[in-house]
CSV table of C-alpha atoms and ligand atoms in Angstrom, one decimal:
chain,number,residue,atom,x,y,z
A,1,MET,CA,99.6,135.7,93.7
A,2,THR,CA,96.3,135.6,95.8
A,3,GLU,CA,92.8,135.0,94.4
A,4,THR,CA,91.0,138.1,92.8
A,5,LEU,CA,87.8,139.1,94.7
A,6,HIS,CA,85.0,140.2,92.4
A,7,ILE,CA,82.4,142.7,93.6
A,8,VAL,CA,79.2,143.5,91.8
A,9,GLY,CA,77.7,146.8,92.3
A,10,GLY,CA,79.4,150.0,93.3
A,11,GLY,CA,76.8,151.5,95.6
A,12,MET,CA,77.2,151.9,99.3
A,13,ALA,CA,77.9,148.2,100.1
A,14,GLY,CA,80.0,147.3,97.1
A,15,SER,CA,82.3,150.4,97.3
A,16,GLU,CA,82.9,149.8,101.1
A,17,ALA,CA,83.5,146.1,100.5
A,18,ALA,CA,86.0,146.9,97.8
A,19,TRP,CA,87.9,149.4,100.1
A,20,GLN,CA,88.0,147.0,103.1
A,21,ALA,CA,89.2,144.0,100.9
A,22,ALA,CA,91.7,146.1,99.0
A,23,ASN,CA,93.2,147.6,102.1
A,24,ALA,CA,93.7,144.1,103.5
A,25,GLY,CA,95.9,143.4,100.4
A,26,VAL,CA,93.4,141.5,98.0
A,27,LYS,CA,93.1,142.4,94.4
A,28,VAL,CA,89.5,143.5,93.6
A,29,VAL,CA,87.6,143.8,90.5
A,30,LEU,CA,84.5,146.1,91.1
A,31,HIS,CA,81.8,145.5,88.4
A,32,GLU,CA,79.3,148.3,88.1
A,33,MET,CA,76.7,148.3,85.4
A,34,ARG,CA,76.1,152.0,85.3
A,35,PRO,CA,76.2,154.0,83.0
A,36,LYS,CA,75.6,151.1,80.5
A,37,VAL,CA,72.6,149.7,82.3
A,38,LYS,CA,70.6,152.4,84.3
A,39,THR,CA,68.2,152.1,87.2
A,40,PHE,CA,65.2,154.5,87.6
A,41,ALA,CA,66.8,156.2,90.7
A,42,HIS,CA,70.5,156.6,90.1
A,43,GLN,CA,71.3,159.8,88.1
A,44,THR,CA,75.2,159.5,87.5
A,45,GLU,CA,77.8,157.0,86.8
A,46,ASN,CA,79.6,157.7,90.1
A,47,LEU,CA,80.2,155.0,92.7
A,48,GLY,CA,78.6,155.5,96.1
A,49,GLU,CA,75.7,157.6,94.7
A,50,MET,CA,73.0,158.5,97.2
A,51,VAL,CA,69.8,157.7,95.4
A,52,CYS,CA,67.4,160.0,97.4
A,53,SER,CA,68.0,161.9,100.8
A,54,ASN,CA,71.6,163.2,101.3
A,55,SER,CA,71.6,162.3,105.0
A,56,PHE,CA,73.4,159.3,106.8
A,57,ARG,CA,71.0,160.2,109.8
A,58,SER,CA,72.0,160.6,113.3
A,59,ASP,CA,75.7,161.0,114.2
A,60,ASP,CA,75.2,160.6,117.9
A,61,ASP,CA,77.2,157.7,118.9
A,62,GLU,CA,76.0,157.6,122.5
A,63,GLN,CA,72.2,157.7,122.2
A,64,ASN,CA,71.5,156.4,118.7
A,65,ALA,CA,72.1,153.1,117.1
A,66,VAL,CA,72.9,154.5,113.6
A,67,GLY,CA,75.4,157.0,115.2
A,68,LEU,CA,76.9,154.0,116.9
A,69,LEU,CA,77.3,152.3,113.5
A,70,HIS,CA,78.9,155.5,112.2
A,71,TRP,CA,81.4,155.2,115.0
A,72,GLU,CA,82.2,151.7,114.4
A,73,MET,CA,82.8,152.3,110.7
A,74,ARG,CA,85.1,155.1,111.4
A,75,GLN,CA,87.1,152.9,113.7
A,76,ALA,CA,87.5,150.3,110.9
A,77,GLY,CA,88.6,152.9,108.5
A,78,GLY,CA,85.4,152.9,106.5
A,79,LEU,CA,85.4,154.7,103.2
A,80,ILE,CA,81.9,155.7,103.0
A,81,ILE,CA,81.7,157.3,106.6
A,82,GLU,CA,85.2,159.0,106.3
A,83,THR,CA,84.2,160.4,103.0
A,84,ALA,CA,80.8,161.6,104.5
A,85,HIS,CA,82.6,163.5,107.3
A,86,LYS,CA,84.9,165.1,104.6
A,87,HIS,CA,81.8,166.5,102.8
A,88,ARG,CA,79.7,167.2,105.6
A,89,LEU,CA,77.0,170.0,105.5
A,90,PRO,CA,75.5,171.6,108.6
A,91,ALA,CA,72.4,169.5,109.5
A,92,GLY,CA,72.2,169.7,113.4
A,93,GLY,CA,72.8,166.3,114.8
A,94,ALA,CA,72.5,164.5,111.4
A,95,LEU,CA,75.4,163.6,109.1
A,96,ALA,CA,74.2,165.2,105.9
A,97,VAL,CA,76.6,165.6,102.9
A,98,ASP,CA,77.2,167.4,99.6
A,99,ARG,CA,76.1,164.3,97.6
A,100,GLU,CA,78.0,165.0,94.4
A,101,ALA,CA,81.2,165.8,96.1
A,102,PHE,CA,80.7,162.7,98.2
A,103,ALA,CA,80.2,160.3,95.3
A,104,GLU,CA,83.0,161.9,93.4
A,105,SER,CA,85.3,161.5,96.2
A,106,VAL,CA,84.3,157.8,96.8
A,107,THR,CA,84.8,157.1,93.1
A,108,ALA,CA,88.3,158.9,93.1
A,109,ALA,CA,89.4,157.0,96.2
A,110,LEU,CA,88.5,153.6,94.6
A,111,THR,CA,89.8,154.5,91.2
A,112,ALA,CA,93.2,155.5,92.7
A,113,HIS,CA,93.5,152.4,94.8
A,114,PRO,CA,96.4,150.2,93.6
A,115,ASN,CA,94.4,147.0,94.4
A,116,ILE,CA,91.3,148.0,92.7
A,117,THR,CA,90.1,147.6,89.1
A,118,ILE,CA,86.7,149.1,88.0
A,119,THR,CA,84.8,147.6,85.1
A,120,HIS,CA,81.4,149.0,83.8
A,121,GLU,CA,79.4,145.8,82.9
A,122,GLU,CA,76.4,144.2,84.1
A,123,VAL,CA,76.9,140.8,85.7
A,124,SER,CA,73.7,138.8,85.0
A,125,ASP,CA,74.5,135.3,86.5
A,126,LEU,CA,75.8,133.8,89.6
A,127,PRO,CA,79.3,132.4,88.7
A,128,ALA,CA,80.2,128.9,89.7
A,129,GLU,CA,84.0,129.7,89.9
A,130,GLY,CA,85.8,132.4,91.8
A,131,ARG,CA,84.9,134.5,94.9
A,132,TRP,CA,82.2,137.0,94.5
A,133,ILE,CA,80.3,139.6,96.7
A,134,PHE,CA,77.0,140.7,95.1
A,135,ALA,CA,76.0,144.1,96.4
A,136,THR,CA,73.5,145.1,93.7
A,137,GLY,CA,71.0,146.7,96.0
A,138,PRO,CA,67.3,147.4,96.0
A,139,LEU,CA,67.3,147.9,92.2
A,140,THR,CA,69.3,144.8,91.2
A,141,SER,CA,69.2,144.3,87.5
A,142,GLU,CA,66.3,142.3,86.1
A,143,ALA,CA,68.6,139.7,84.5
A,144,LEU,CA,70.5,139.1,87.8
A,145,GLY,CA,67.3,139.1,89.8
A,146,ALA,CA,66.1,136.3,87.6
A,147,ALA,CA,69.4,134.3,88.0
A,148,ILE,CA,69.2,134.8,91.9
A,149,GLN,CA,65.6,133.6,91.8
A,150,ALA,CA,66.5,130.6,89.8
A,151,GLU,CA,69.0,129.6,92.6
A,152,THR,CA,67.1,130.5,95.7
A,153,GLY,CA,63.5,129.8,94.6
A,154,ALA,CA,61.0,132.3,93.7
A,155,ASP,CA,59.5,132.8,97.1
A,156,ARG,CA,62.9,133.7,98.7
A,157,LEU,CA,63.8,136.8,96.6
A,158,ALA,CA,61.3,139.7,96.9
A,159,PHE,CA,61.0,142.6,94.5
A,160,PHE,CA,58.9,144.8,96.9
A,161,ASP,CA,59.0,145.3,100.5
A,162,ALA,CA,55.6,145.8,102.2
A,163,ILE,CA,56.7,146.7,105.7
A,164,ALA,CA,54.4,146.9,108.5
A,165,PRO,CA,55.4,149.2,111.3
A,166,ILE,CA,57.7,147.7,114.0
A,167,VAL,CA,57.1,148.8,117.6
A,168,TYR,CA,59.4,148.5,120.7
A,169,ALA,CA,57.7,146.0,122.9
A,170,GLU,CA,58.5,148.0,126.1
A,171,THR,CA,56.4,150.9,124.7
A,172,ILE,CA,53.2,148.9,124.4
A,173,ASP,CA,50.7,149.5,127.2
A,174,MET,CA,50.1,146.0,128.5
A,175,GLY,CA,47.4,147.5,130.8
A,176,VAL,CA,45.3,147.7,127.6
A,177,ALA,CA,46.8,145.0,125.2
A,178,TRP,CA,46.7,141.3,126.0
A,179,ARG,CA,48.6,138.2,124.9
A,180,GLN,CA,46.5,135.7,122.9
A,181,SER,CA,46.6,133.9,119.5
A,182,ARG,CA,43.4,133.9,117.5
A,183,TYR,CA,41.2,130.9,118.8
A,184,ASP,CA,44.2,130.1,121.1
A,185,LYS,CA,45.8,128.2,118.3
A,186,GLY,CA,49.1,126.4,119.0
A,187,GLU,CA,50.5,123.4,120.7
A,188,THR,CA,52.4,125.3,123.5
A,189,GLU,CA,51.4,128.2,125.7
A,190,GLU,CA,54.0,130.3,124.0
A,191,GLU,CA,52.2,129.7,120.6
A,192,GLN,CA,48.8,130.2,122.3
A,193,LYS,CA,49.9,133.6,123.5
A,194,ALA,CA,52.1,134.6,120.5
A,195,TYR,CA,50.1,137.8,119.7
A,196,LEU,CA,49.7,141.1,121.4
A,197,ASN,CA,46.1,142.4,120.9
A,198,CYS,CA,44.9,145.9,121.0
A,199,PRO,CA,41.1,146.3,121.2
A,200,MET,CA,38.9,149.0,119.6
A,201,THR,CA,35.3,150.2,120.3
A,202,LYS,CA,33.2,151.1,117.3
A,203,ASP,CA,33.9,154.9,118.0
A,204,GLN,CA,37.6,154.3,118.1
A,205,TYR,CA,37.5,152.2,114.9
A,206,GLU,CA,35.4,154.8,113.0
A,207,ALA,CA,37.8,157.6,114.2
A,208,PHE,CA,40.8,155.4,113.0
A,209,ILE,CA,39.3,154.8,109.5
A,210,ASP,CA,38.7,158.6,109.1
A,211,ALA,CA,42.3,159.3,110.0
A,212,LEU,CA,43.6,156.6,107.6
A,213,LEU,CA,41.5,158.1,104.8
A,214,ALA,CA,42.6,161.6,105.5
A,215,ALA,CA,46.3,160.8,106.0
A,216,ASP,CA,49.1,162.1,103.7
A,217,LYS,CA,50.4,159.5,101.6
A,218,THR,CA,53.5,159.0,99.4
A,219,GLU,CA,53.3,158.2,95.7
A,220,PHE,CA,55.3,155.5,93.9
A,221,HIS,CA,58.4,156.6,92.2
A,222,GLU,CA,58.3,156.9,88.4
A,223,GLY,CA,59.3,153.6,87.1
A,224,GLU,CA,58.4,151.8,90.3
A,225,THR,CA,55.1,150.2,89.4
A,226,ALA,CA,52.5,149.7,92.1
A,227,LYS,CA,52.4,146.0,91.5
A,228,TYR,CA,51.2,145.1,95.1
A,229,PHE,CA,49.1,142.1,95.4
A,230,ASP,CA,45.8,141.6,97.2
A,231,GLY,CA,47.8,139.8,99.9
A,232,CYS,CA,49.8,142.9,100.9
A,233,LEU,CA,47.5,146.1,100.0
A,234,PRO,CA,48.3,149.1,102.0
A,235,ILE,CA,45.9,149.5,104.9
A,236,GLU,CA,44.7,152.9,103.6
A,237,VAL,CA,43.8,151.2,100.2
A,238,MET,CA,41.8,148.6,102.1
A,239,ALA,CA,40.1,151.2,104.0
A,240,GLU,CA,39.2,153.1,100.7
A,241,ARG,CA,37.6,149.9,99.4
A,242,GLY,CA,35.1,150.0,102.2
A,243,ARG,CA,34.9,151.2,105.9
A,244,GLU,CA,34.3,147.6,107.0
A,245,THR,CA,37.2,146.1,105.0
A,246,LEU,CA,39.8,146.2,107.6
A,247,ARG,CA,37.3,144.8,110.2
A,248,HIS,CA,36.9,141.8,108.0
A,249,GLY,CA,40.7,141.7,107.2
A,250,PRO,CA,43.7,142.4,109.4
A,251,MET,CA,41.6,144.0,112.2
A,252,LYS,CA,38.9,141.2,112.6
A,253,PRO,CA,37.8,140.9,116.2
A,254,VAL,CA,37.0,137.0,116.0
A,255,GLY,CA,38.6,134.2,118.2
A,256,LEU,CA,39.9,136.7,120.8
A,257,THR,CA,38.8,137.6,124.3
A,258,ASN,CA,39.9,140.8,126.0
A,259,ALA,CA,41.7,139.6,129.1
A,260,HIS,CA,41.3,142.8,130.8
A,261,LYS,CA,37.6,143.0,130.1
A,262,PRO,CA,36.4,139.6,129.2
A,263,ASP,CA,32.7,140.7,129.0
A,264,GLN,CA,33.3,143.4,126.3
A,265,LYS,CA,33.5,142.2,122.8
A,266,PRO,CA,35.9,144.4,121.0
A,267,TYR,CA,34.7,145.9,117.7
A,268,ALA,CA,38.0,145.6,116.0
A,269,VAL,CA,41.3,144.3,117.1
A,270,VAL,CA,44.9,145.3,115.9
A,271,GLN,CA,47.4,142.4,116.3
A,272,LEU,CA,51.0,142.5,116.9
A,273,ARG,CA,53.4,139.8,116.2
A,274,ARG,CA,56.9,139.1,117.6
A,275,ASP,CA,59.6,140.4,115.1
A,276,ASN,CA,62.8,139.1,116.7
A,277,ALA,CA,64.0,136.2,118.8
A,278,LEU,CA,64.8,138.6,121.6
A,279,GLY,CA,61.1,139.6,121.9
A,280,THR,CA,61.9,143.4,122.1
A,281,LEU,CA,60.3,144.2,118.7
A,282,TYR,CA,56.7,143.5,117.6
A,283,ASN,CA,55.3,144.3,114.1
A,284,ILE,CA,51.6,145.4,113.5
A,285,VAL,CA,50.2,142.5,111.5
A,286,GLY,CA,49.0,143.4,107.9
A,287,PHE,CA,49.6,147.1,108.3
A,288,GLN,CA,51.9,147.8,105.5
A,289,THR,CA,51.2,151.4,104.4
A,290,LYS,CA,52.2,154.3,101.9
A,291,MET,CA,51.3,156.9,104.6
A,292,LYS,CA,53.9,159.5,105.2
A,293,TYR,CA,55.9,159.0,108.3
A,294,GLY,CA,54.5,161.9,110.2
A,295,ALA,CA,51.0,160.6,109.4
A,296,GLN,CA,51.9,157.1,110.4
A,297,ASN,CA,53.2,158.3,113.9
A,298,ALA,CA,49.9,160.1,114.4
A,299,VAL,CA,47.5,157.5,113.2
A,300,PHE,CA,49.1,154.5,114.9
A,301,LYS,CA,49.1,156.1,118.2
A,302,MET,CA,45.2,156.2,117.9
A,303,ILE,CA,45.4,152.5,118.5
A,304,PRO,CA,44.5,151.7,122.2
A,305,GLY,CA,47.7,150.5,123.9
A,306,LEU,CA,50.0,152.2,121.3
A,307,GLU,CA,49.4,155.8,122.6
A,308,GLU,CA,52.9,155.9,123.8
A,309,ALA,CA,54.5,153.6,121.3
A,310,SER,CA,58.0,154.2,119.8
A,311,PHE,CA,58.6,152.8,116.4
A,312,ALA,CA,61.8,150.8,115.6
A,313,ARG,CA,60.6,151.5,111.9
A,314,LEU,CA,57.7,152.8,110.2
A,315,GLY,CA,55.8,151.1,107.4
A,316,GLY,CA,56.3,151.3,103.7
A,317,ILE,CA,56.0,149.8,100.3
A,318,HIS,CA,58.9,150.2,98.0
A,319,ARG,CA,60.6,148.7,95.0
A,320,ASN,CA,63.3,146.6,96.7
A,321,THR,CA,65.0,143.5,95.9
A,322,PHE,CA,66.0,141.5,98.9
A,323,LEU,CA,66.9,138.0,99.9
A,324,ASN,CA,65.3,136.0,102.7
A,325,SER,CA,68.6,136.0,104.3
A,326,PRO,CA,67.7,134.1,107.6
A,327,THR,CA,67.1,131.1,105.4
A,328,LEU,CA,69.6,131.6,102.5
A,329,LEU,CA,72.7,133.0,104.0
A,330,ASP,CA,75.2,131.7,106.6
A,331,ALA,CA,76.7,133.7,109.3
A,332,GLN,CA,79.4,134.9,107.0
A,333,MET,CA,76.8,136.2,104.4
A,334,ARG,CA,77.7,133.3,102.0
A,335,LEU,CA,74.9,131.8,100.1
A,336,ARG,CA,74.5,128.3,101.7
A,337,SER,CA,73.9,126.6,98.5
A,338,ARG,CA,76.9,128.4,96.7
A,339,PRO,CA,79.6,129.4,99.3
A,340,ASN,CA,81.8,131.2,96.7
A,341,ILE,CA,79.2,133.8,96.7
A,342,ARG,CA,78.4,136.4,99.3
A,343,PHE,CA,75.8,139.1,99.5
A,344,ALA,CA,76.2,142.5,101.0
A,345,GLY,CA,74.1,145.6,101.4
A,346,GLN,CA,70.4,146.3,101.0
A,347,VAL,CA,69.9,143.1,99.1
A,348,THR,CA,70.5,141.2,102.3
A,349,GLY,CA,67.6,142.8,104.0
A,350,VAL,CA,69.2,145.7,105.7
A,351,GLU,CA,67.7,149.1,105.0
A,352,GLY,CA,69.5,152.4,104.4
A,353,TYR,CA,72.8,153.9,103.2
A,354,VAL,CA,74.5,153.4,106.5
A,355,GLU,CA,73.4,149.9,107.2
A,356,SER,CA,74.2,148.8,103.7
A,357,ALA,CA,77.7,150.1,103.8
A,358,ALA,CA,78.2,148.4,107.2
A,359,MET,CA,77.2,145.0,105.5
A,360,GLY,CA,79.6,145.8,102.9
A,361,LEU,CA,82.4,146.5,105.3
A,362,LEU,CA,81.9,143.2,106.9
A,363,ALA,CA,81.5,141.2,103.8
A,364,GLY,CA,84.7,142.9,102.3
A,365,ARG,CA,86.6,141.9,105.4
A,366,MET,CA,85.1,138.3,105.5
A,367,ALA,CA,86.0,137.7,101.9
A,368,ALA,CA,89.5,139.1,102.3
A,369,ALA,CA,90.3,137.0,105.2
A,370,GLU,CA,89.1,133.9,103.5
A,371,ILE,CA,91.3,134.7,100.4
A,372,LEU,CA,94.3,135.5,102.6
A,373,GLY,CA,93.7,132.3,104.7
A,374,HIS,CA,93.0,134.1,107.9
A,375,THR,CA,90.0,133.4,110.1
A,376,LEU,CA,88.1,136.7,110.8
A,377,PRO,CA,87.0,136.5,114.5
A,378,THR,CA,83.2,136.4,114.9
A,379,VAL,CA,81.6,139.8,114.9
A,380,PRO,CA,80.6,140.5,118.4
A,381,GLN,CA,76.8,140.3,118.7
A,382,ASP,CA,76.6,143.4,121.0
A,383,THR,CA,78.0,145.8,118.5
A,384,ALA,CA,75.8,147.6,115.9
A,385,HIS,CA,77.4,145.6,113.1
A,386,GLY,CA,76.9,142.4,115.1
A,387,ALA,CA,73.3,143.2,116.0
A,388,LEU,CA,72.5,143.8,112.4
A,389,ILE,CA,74.3,140.7,110.9
A,390,HIS,CA,72.8,138.6,113.6
A,391,HIS,CA,69.4,139.7,112.8
A,392,ILE,CA,69.6,139.2,109.0
A,393,THR,CA,71.4,135.9,109.2
A,394,GLY,CA,69.4,134.2,112.0
A,395,GLY,CA,67.8,136.4,114.7
A,396,ALA,CA,64.8,137.6,112.5
A,397,GLU,CA,61.7,135.7,111.8
A,398,ALA,CA,62.3,134.1,108.4
A,399,LYS,CA,58.5,133.8,107.6
A,400,THR,CA,58.0,137.6,108.1
A,401,PHE,CA,61.4,138.9,107.1
A,402,GLN,CA,61.5,142.5,105.9
A,403,PRO,CA,64.3,145.0,105.5
A,404,MET,CA,65.6,146.4,108.8
A,405,ASN,CA,67.3,149.5,110.0
A,406,VAL,CA,69.8,149.4,112.8
A,407,ASN,CA,68.0,150.0,116.2
A,408,PHE,CA,68.3,149.3,119.8
A,409,GLY,CA,65.7,146.7,119.6
A,410,LEU,CA,68.1,144.4,117.9
A,411,PHE,CA,70.6,144.7,120.9
A,412,ARG,CA,70.7,142.0,123.7
A,413,PRO,CA,69.3,143.6,126.9
A,414,LEU,CA,71.8,144.7,129.6
A,415,GLU,CA,71.5,143.2,133.0
A,416,GLY,CA,70.6,145.6,135.8
A,417,LEU,CA,69.4,148.5,133.8
A,418,LYS,CA,65.9,149.9,134.1
A,419,GLY,CA,63.4,149.2,131.2
A,420,GLY,CA,60.9,151.7,129.9
A,421,ARG,CA,61.1,155.2,128.9
A,422,ARG,CA,62.6,156.5,132.1
A,423,GLY,CA,65.7,154.3,131.9
A,424,ARG,CA,66.2,155.0,128.1
A,425,ARG,CA,69.2,157.3,128.3
A,426,ASP,CA,71.1,155.2,130.8
A,427,ARG,CA,70.3,152.1,128.8
A,428,TYR,CA,71.3,153.5,125.3
A,429,LYS,CA,74.6,154.8,126.9
A,430,GLY,CA,75.0,151.2,128.3
A,431,TYR,CA,74.5,149.7,124.9
A,432,THR,CA,76.8,152.0,123.0
A,433,ASP,CA,79.6,151.7,125.7
A,434,ARG,CA,79.3,147.8,125.6
A,435,ALA,CA,79.4,148.0,121.8
A,436,LYS,CA,82.4,150.3,121.5
A,437,ALA,CA,84.5,148.2,123.9
A,438,GLU,CA,83.7,145.0,121.9
A,439,TRP,CA,84.2,146.5,118.5
A,440,SER,CA,87.6,147.9,119.6
A,441,GLY,CA,88.5,144.6,120.8
A,442,TRP,CA,87.3,142.9,117.6
A,443,LEU,CA,89.4,145.2,115.5
A,444,ALA,CA,92.4,144.7,117.6
A,445,ASP,CA,92.0,141.0,117.3
A,446,GLN,CA,92.3,141.0,113.6
A,447,VAL,CA,95.6,140.2,112.0
A,448,ASN,CA,97.0,143.2,110.3
A,449,VAL,CA,97.6,142.1,106.8
A,450,THR,CA,97.7,145.5,105.1
A,451,PRO,CA,100.8,145.7,102.7
A,452,GLU,CA,102.6,148.9,101.5
A,453,PRO,CA,100.3,150.0,98.6
A,454,SER,CA,102.1,149.7,95.3
A,455,GLU,CA,101.8,152.2,92.5
A,456,LYS,CA,98.8,151.9,90.4
A,457,ALA,CA,99.8,150.8,86.9
B,1,FAD,C1,64.1,155.1,95.3
B,1,FAD,C2,64.9,154.9,96.5
B,1,FAD,C3,65.1,155.8,97.5
B,1,FAD,C4,65.9,155.5,98.5
B,1,FAD,N1,66.0,156.4,99.3
B,1,FAD,C5,66.9,156.2,100.4
B,1,FAD,C6,67.2,157.3,101.5
B,1,FAD,O1,66.8,158.4,101.3
B,1,FAD,N2,68.0,157.0,102.5
B,1,FAD,C7,68.6,155.7,102.7
B,1,FAD,O2,69.3,155.7,103.7
B,1,FAD,N3,68.2,154.8,101.8
B,1,FAD,C8,67.6,155.0,100.8
B,1,FAD,N4,67.2,154.0,99.8
B,1,FAD,C9,67.7,152.7,100.0
B,1,FAD,C10,69.1,152.8,99.3
B,1,FAD,O3,69.0,152.3,98.1
B,1,FAD,C11,70.1,152.1,100.2
B,1,FAD,O4,70.1,152.6,101.4
B,1,FAD,C12,71.5,152.1,99.6
B,1,FAD,O5,71.8,152.7,98.4
B,1,FAD,C13,71.8,150.6,99.4
B,1,FAD,O6,73.0,150.4,99.1
B,1,FAD,P1,73.6,149.1,98.2
B,1,FAD,O7,75.0,149.3,98.1
B,1,FAD,O8,73.0,148.0,98.9
B,1,FAD,O9,72.8,149.5,96.8
B,1,FAD,P2,73.1,150.6,95.8
B,1,FAD,O10,73.6,151.8,96.5
B,1,FAD,O11,71.7,150.7,95.1
B,1,FAD,O12,74.1,150.0,94.8
B,1,FAD,C14,74.0,149.0,94.1
B,1,FAD,C15,74.7,149.1,92.7
B,1,FAD,O13,74.6,147.9,92.1
B,1,FAD,C16,74.5,148.3,90.7
B,1,FAD,N5,74.0,147.0,90.0
B,1,FAD,C17,72.8,146.6,90.2
B,1,FAD,N6,72.6,145.3,89.4
B,1,FAD,C18,73.8,145.1,88.9
B,1,FAD,C19,74.3,144.1,88.1
B,1,FAD,N7,73.6,143.1,87.6
B,1,FAD,N8,75.7,144.2,87.6
B,1,FAD,C20,76.4,145.3,87.9
B,1,FAD,N9,76.0,146.3,88.8
B,1,FAD,C21,74.7,146.2,89.2
B,1,FAD,C22,73.7,149.5,90.6
B,1,FAD,O14,73.8,150.2,89.5
B,1,FAD,C23,74.1,150.2,92.0
B,1,FAD,O15,75.1,151.2,91.6
B,1,FAD,C24,66.4,154.2,98.7
B,1,FAD,C25,66.2,153.2,97.7
B,1,FAD,C26,65.4,153.5,96.7
B,1,FAD,C27,65.3,152.5,95.6
């Protein structure tokens, strides 16, 4: 008899993890708290319930990073992606599904699996014994949240994300922006030039404030209290407090000299800070927002230097429980302080149905391999799965860590391909070709331990 794997949470990540581990021949107990304990967003007791949109986003596996993640998951026999394709609805290039049929089908597949037992109960602590995957998602129950916090420290588990928009570095106009830290602070030249600065004249600043105040904003969901703190107020709320507030806050122009026009003092400055070790992504400092995505795209492009910017992700503030994974998890998604416990899904700091399911797929395979005494080969960094896991467990800046969608900014550059917008199609095709070859190799390298399924008792 092999050891049982316990998985907490039957959402996107937990369902996928259970499927992968069970198919590897491991006995799984899946603990889901619904319907006994509810969340404000889930409506049913089904496993794999989509809490909001019914889309798994782009299915283009040549030019889109999330489409590539779909492709990789299908090659790995992913339950979530296979079921999504089974219940697909017409939606252009997107993979949209009939949500009820989708979740019912996921639930049926897991229920029928001979290696899976499903129990409906809340798990409210981190057990000292046994092997566990916690995939409890953005709405992790309160009691469990408190137990995790007790283990990790209060500052390493967030209950809201306050996401500033993230820009692809190559789309920032460096003829306008310049590199400089405020007051040239830092020991090394790299530190003294850590920020990108975008200057504004008075007219540009006034027009920007007008646009912020007029922009469409989203409301908090019912049950999702607007408990944001003064340290992370949405920029439009700051602008509502007074037209000068931003100029005295995240847009203050002090300690900075425009390298392109040293004689002109900017009226306000928007700063961007590096967001990943590769230096391909920058976040706009202090620009968390509740503006709708369309409005963000229009308003942020008013910032000089960002007129042509492409966003790896837009800003937001949401109820979201997530770990500071770069400091807490090892490369196998195990809690460093308690290696019998893994985390998977949105609680690890990825964002979205597909990304969460993908981290479940990896966690399920990793835990199964451990139980069966195999060594799972390292997930290749140049695949979509590899880029994501590398980001959350080490590539991201721990101090500013915020949930992340999969995007090509997380991929290591390819030698010999043109940068900038012009080279984008070839570059993306290069990334996806490289990823597909590496993912196929990784799957082929894994020992096939799938036993013949026995009848479910
Ligand atoms: C309001 C809202 C809207 C969203 N909209 C979208 C969207 O449109 N598109 C998108 O891609 N992503 C969206 N997300 C993010 C979305 O939640 C994730 O993409 C995805 O559901 C995360 O998968 P997961 O498996 O990590 O968590 P979930 O799918 O939430 O699954 C976690 C499961 O764990 C269970 N659970 C929690 N605590 C315990 C416990 N202590 N014991 C036992 N079970 C427990 C929960 O009941 C739940 O079933 C939204 C999130 C929220 C909160």
